[in-house]
CSV table of C-alpha atoms in Angstrom, one decimal:
chain,number,residue,atom,x,y,z
A,1322,UNK,CA,1.5,-14.4,9.3
A,1323,UNK,CA,4.6,-12.3,7.9
A,1324,UNK,CA,5.0,-10.5,4.4
A,1325,UNK,CA,8.6,-10.1,3.4
A,1326,UNK,CA,7.8,-6.7,1.4
A,1327,UNK,CA,11.5,-5.1,1.0
A,1328,UNK,CA,14.8,-7.4,1.4
A,1329,UNK,CA,17.6,-6.5,-1.0
A,1330,UNK,CA,20.6,-4.1,-1.9
A,1331,UNK,CA,19.4,-0.7,-4.0
A,1332,UNK,CA,21.5,2.0,-4.7
A,1333,UNK,CA,20.5,5.3,-3.2
A,1334,UNK,CA,18.1,6.2,-6.1
A,1335,UNK,CA,17.0,3.4,-6.4
A,1336,UNK,CA,16.0,3.1,-2.8
A,1337,UNK,CA,14.5,6.8,-2.7
A,1338,UNK,CA,12.6,5.8,-5.7
A,1339,UNK,CA,11.0,2.8,-3.8
A,1340,UNK,CA,10.4,4.5,-0.3
A,1341,UNK,CA,8.9,7.7,-1.8
A,1342,UNK,CA,6.5,5.4,-3.7
A,1343,UNK,CA,5.9,3.5,-0.3
A,1344,UNK,CA,5.3,6.4,1.1
A,1345,UNK,CA,3.3,8.2,-1.6
A,1346,UNK,CA,0.6,5.5,-1.6
A,1347,UNK,CA,0.5,5.1,2.6
A,1348,UNK,CA,-0.8,9.2,2.2
A,1349,UNK,CA,-3.3,8.5,-0.6
A,1350,UNK,CA,-4.8,6.0,1.5
A,1351,UNK,CA,-5.0,8.4,4.1
A,1352,UNK,CA,-6.2,11.1,1.9
A,1353,UNK,CA,-8.9,9.0,0.6
A,1354,UNK,CA,-9.9,7.9,4.5
A,1355,UNK,CA,-9.9,11.7,4.8
A,1356,UNK,CA,-12.6,12.4,2.3
A,1357,UNK,CA,-14.7,9.6,3.7
A,1358,UNK,CA,-14.2,10.3,7.4
A,1359,UNK,CA,-17.2,11.2,9.5
A,1360,UNK,CA,-15.4,12.5,12.8
A,1361,UNK,CA,-13.0,15.6,12.9
A,1362,UNK,CA,-10.9,13.4,15.3
A,1363,UNK,CA,-10.3,11.1,12.8
A,1364,UNK,CA,-9.5,13.5,10.2
A,1365,UNK,CA,-6.9,15.4,12.6
A,1366,UNK,CA,-4.9,12.4,13.3
A,1367,UNK,CA,-5.1,11.1,9.5
A,1368,UNK,CA,-3.5,14.6,8.8
A,1369,UNK,CA,-1.1,14.2,11.4
A,1370,UNK,CA,0.2,10.9,10.0
A,1371,UNK,CA,0.1,12.3,6.6
A,1372,UNK,CA,2.6,15.4,7.8
A,1373,UNK,CA,4.5,13.2,9.6
A,1374,UNK,CA,5.3,10.7,6.3
A,1375,UNK,CA,6.0,14.1,4.6
A,1376,UNK,CA,8.3,14.8,7.0
A,1377,UNK,CA,10.4,11.1,7.4
A,1378,UNK,CA,10.5,11.4,3.6
A,1379,UNK,CA,12.2,14.8,3.7
A,1380,UNK,CA,14.8,13.5,6.4
A,1381,UNK,CA,15.3,10.6,4.1
A,1382,UNK,CA,16.0,12.8,0.6
A,1383,UNK,CA,18.6,14.7,3.0
A,1384,UNK,CA,20.1,12.0,4.7
A,1385,UNK,CA,20.7,10.1,1.4
A,1386,UNK,CA,22.9,11.2,-0.8
A,1387,UNK,CA,24.2,10.0,-4.2
A,1388,UNK,CA,28.1,8.9,-2.1
A,1389,UNK,CA,25.8,6.4,-0.3
A,1390,UNK,CA,26.6,3.3,-3.2
A,1391,UNK,CA,24.5,1.0,-2.2
A,1392,UNK,CA,21.9,0.3,0.5
A,1393,UNK,CA,20.6,-2.9,2.4
A,1394,UNK,CA,16.6,-2.6,3.0
A,1395,UNK,CA,15.0,-5.1,4.4
A,1396,UNK,CA,11.1,-4.5,5.7
A,1397,UNK,CA,8.1,-6.8,6.8
A,1398,UNK,CA,5.1,-6.4,7.3
A,1399,UNK,CA,3.8,-8.7,10.9
A,1400,UNK,CA,0.2,-9.4,10.4
A,1401,UNK,CA,-1.9,-10.5,13.7
A,1402,UNK,CA,-5.4,-12.0,14.4
């Protein structure tokens, strides 16, 4: 099953806002899992993932600028069982 999450043209401010919100949701997901994690290995994996997401967001914000008028964004989620 595939879910088309995002598809369209966005100005740079809209793109940054949308991606920021998506990343923050994913970070909160990992933070909640850390609060209920039982193993140190799981906690470290989630902390590393949070750091990577924060780094990716930082790089995105510095890569995009107001001079990028419109951006095409497409994001799909593929589920396999």
